[in-house]
Short mmCIF file of C-alpha atoms in Angstrom, two decimals:
data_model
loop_
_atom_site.label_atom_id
_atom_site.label_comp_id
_atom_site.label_asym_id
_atom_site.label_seq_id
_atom_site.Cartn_x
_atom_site.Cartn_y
_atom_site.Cartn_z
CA UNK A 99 -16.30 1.11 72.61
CA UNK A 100 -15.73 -1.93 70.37
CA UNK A 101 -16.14 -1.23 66.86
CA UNK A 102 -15.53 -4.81 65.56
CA UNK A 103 -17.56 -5.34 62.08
CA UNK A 104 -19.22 -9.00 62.26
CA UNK A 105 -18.54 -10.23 58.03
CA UNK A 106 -20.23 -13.49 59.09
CA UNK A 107 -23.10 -13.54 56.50
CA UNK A 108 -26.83 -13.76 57.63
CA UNK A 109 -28.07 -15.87 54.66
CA UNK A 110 -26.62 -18.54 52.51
CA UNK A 111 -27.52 -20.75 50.02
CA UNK A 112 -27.13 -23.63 47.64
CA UNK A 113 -29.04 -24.41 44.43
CA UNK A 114 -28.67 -27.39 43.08
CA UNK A 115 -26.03 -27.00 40.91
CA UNK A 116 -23.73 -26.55 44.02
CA UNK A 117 -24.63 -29.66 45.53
CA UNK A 118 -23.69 -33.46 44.45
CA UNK A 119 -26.06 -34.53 41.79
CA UNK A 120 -25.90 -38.27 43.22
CA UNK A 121 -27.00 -37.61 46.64
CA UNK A 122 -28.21 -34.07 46.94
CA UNK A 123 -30.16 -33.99 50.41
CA UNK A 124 -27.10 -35.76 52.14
CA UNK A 125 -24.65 -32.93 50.61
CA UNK A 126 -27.43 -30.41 51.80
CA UNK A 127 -27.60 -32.02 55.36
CA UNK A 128 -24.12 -31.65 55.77
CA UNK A 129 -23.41 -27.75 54.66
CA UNK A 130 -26.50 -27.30 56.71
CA UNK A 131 -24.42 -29.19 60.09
CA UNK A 132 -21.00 -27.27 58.89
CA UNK A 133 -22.85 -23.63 58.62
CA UNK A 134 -24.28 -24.19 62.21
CA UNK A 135 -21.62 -25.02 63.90
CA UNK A 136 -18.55 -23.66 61.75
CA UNK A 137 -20.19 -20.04 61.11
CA UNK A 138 -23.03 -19.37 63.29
CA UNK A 139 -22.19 -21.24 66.40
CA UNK A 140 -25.42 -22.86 66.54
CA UNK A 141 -24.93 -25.77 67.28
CA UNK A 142 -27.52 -26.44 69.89
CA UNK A 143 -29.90 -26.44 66.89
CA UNK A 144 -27.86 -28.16 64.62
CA UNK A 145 -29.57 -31.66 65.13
CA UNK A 146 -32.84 -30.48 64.59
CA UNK A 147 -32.44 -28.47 61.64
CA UNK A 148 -30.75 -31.04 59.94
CA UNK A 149 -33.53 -33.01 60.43
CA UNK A 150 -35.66 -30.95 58.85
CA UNK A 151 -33.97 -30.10 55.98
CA UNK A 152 -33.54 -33.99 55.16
CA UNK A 153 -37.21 -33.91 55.32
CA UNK A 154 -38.07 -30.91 53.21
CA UNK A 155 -35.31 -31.82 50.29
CA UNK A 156 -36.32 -35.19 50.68
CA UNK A 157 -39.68 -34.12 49.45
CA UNK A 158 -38.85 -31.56 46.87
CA UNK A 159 -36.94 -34.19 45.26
CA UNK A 160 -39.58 -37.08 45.58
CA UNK A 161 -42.95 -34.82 45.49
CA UNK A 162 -41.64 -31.67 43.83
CA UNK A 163 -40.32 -32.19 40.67
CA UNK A 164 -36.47 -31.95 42.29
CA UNK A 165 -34.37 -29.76 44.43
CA UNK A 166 -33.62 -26.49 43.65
CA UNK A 167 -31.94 -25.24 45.53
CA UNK A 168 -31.43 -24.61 49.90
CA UNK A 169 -31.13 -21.42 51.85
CA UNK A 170 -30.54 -20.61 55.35
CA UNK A 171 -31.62 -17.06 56.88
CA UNK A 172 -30.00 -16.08 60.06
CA UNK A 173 -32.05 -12.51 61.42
CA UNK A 174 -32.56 -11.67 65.30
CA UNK A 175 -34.35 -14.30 67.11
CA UNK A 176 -34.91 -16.15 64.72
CA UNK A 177 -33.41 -18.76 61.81
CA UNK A 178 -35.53 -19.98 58.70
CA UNK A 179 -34.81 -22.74 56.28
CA UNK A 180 -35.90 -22.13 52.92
CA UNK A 181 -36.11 -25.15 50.36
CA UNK A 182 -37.26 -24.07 46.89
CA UNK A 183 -38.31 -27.43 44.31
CA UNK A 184 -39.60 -27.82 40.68
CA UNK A 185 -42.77 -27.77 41.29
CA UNK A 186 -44.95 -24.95 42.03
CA UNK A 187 -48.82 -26.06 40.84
CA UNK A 188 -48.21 -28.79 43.78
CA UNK A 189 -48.74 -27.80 47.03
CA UNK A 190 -47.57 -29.50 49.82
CA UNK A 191 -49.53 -31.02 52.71
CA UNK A 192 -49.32 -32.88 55.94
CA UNK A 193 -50.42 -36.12 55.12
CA UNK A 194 -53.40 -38.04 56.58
CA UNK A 195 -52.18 -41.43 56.63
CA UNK A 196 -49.08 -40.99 58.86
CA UNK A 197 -50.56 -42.55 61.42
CA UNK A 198 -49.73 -46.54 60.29
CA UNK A 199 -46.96 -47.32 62.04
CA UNK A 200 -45.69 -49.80 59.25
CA UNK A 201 -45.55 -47.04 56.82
CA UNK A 202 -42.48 -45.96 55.26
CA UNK A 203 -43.61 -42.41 54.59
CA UNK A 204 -46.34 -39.99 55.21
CA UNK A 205 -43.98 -38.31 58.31
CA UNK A 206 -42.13 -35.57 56.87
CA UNK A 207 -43.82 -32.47 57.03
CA UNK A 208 -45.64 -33.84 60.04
CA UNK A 209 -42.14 -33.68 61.35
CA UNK A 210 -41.03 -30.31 60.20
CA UNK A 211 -44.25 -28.69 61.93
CA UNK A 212 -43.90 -30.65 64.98
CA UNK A 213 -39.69 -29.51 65.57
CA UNK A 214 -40.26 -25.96 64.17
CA UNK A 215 -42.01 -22.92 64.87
CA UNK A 216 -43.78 -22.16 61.58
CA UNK A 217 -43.57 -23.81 58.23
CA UNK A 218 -45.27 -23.01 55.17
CA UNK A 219 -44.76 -22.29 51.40
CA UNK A 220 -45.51 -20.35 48.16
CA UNK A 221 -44.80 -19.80 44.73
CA UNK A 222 -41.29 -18.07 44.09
CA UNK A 223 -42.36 -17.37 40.21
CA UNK A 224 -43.03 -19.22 37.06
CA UNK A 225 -41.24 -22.47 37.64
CA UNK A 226 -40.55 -22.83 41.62
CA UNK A 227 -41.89 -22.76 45.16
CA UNK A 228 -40.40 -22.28 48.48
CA UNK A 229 -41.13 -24.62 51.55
CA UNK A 230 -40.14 -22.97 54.59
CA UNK A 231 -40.00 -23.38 58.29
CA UNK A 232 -38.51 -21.04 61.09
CA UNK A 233 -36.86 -21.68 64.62
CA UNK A 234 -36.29 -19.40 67.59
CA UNK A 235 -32.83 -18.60 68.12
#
């Protein structure tokens, strides 16, 4: 019987304080690539979430009053990516206009719901929300 105890942790997470101040959402795209690879062995999915969680920091710091912080959830079957901003009375929406070709933004969560399996959001309390999305494992 092999009694082996797995320490790797399940969830980790980053608020902004951990993360460059200059270039946050690069610094979170890269833990993001490390964690998959280095801990979880995930790397098949590596790509793809760190696609996503350019795209969801990207917007917390352009649309929701600034990154707050990043967290990663690893349960059976499934990982989620949690991105919590500054701004909780906003909430976030696929935009209309992504359709012009020429246009520069518009794309993001479009992005996220296409690549994932769910995404969504709420309010974590007085001050933040949470923009989520989930992938099969």
């Amino acid at each position: 019987m092999d009694c082996r105890f797995d320490a790797t942790p399940t969830r980790v997470g980053w608020d902004v304080s951990a993360l460059d101040p200059v270039r946050p959402v690069a610094e979170a795209r890269h833990r993001t690539r490390v964690w998959l690879y280095e801990q979880w062995k995930l790397g098949d999915l590596a790509d793809t979430v760190e696609l996503v969680v350019s795209e969801m920091c990207t917007n917390a710091v352009r649309h929701g009053g600034g990154l707050a912080g990043l967290e990663l959830a690893l349960v059976p079957s499934m990982l989620r990516v949690m991105v919590l901003d500054q701004a909780p009375e906003l909430a976030p929406a696929v935009a209309a206009g992504g359709d012009d070709p020429w246009s520069e933004g518009g794309r993001g969560l479009r992005l996220v719901e296409a690549v994932s399996r769910r995404w969504g959001w709420h309010r974590t309390g007085f001050d933040e929300k949470q923009v989520w999305c989930t992938f099969g494992v």
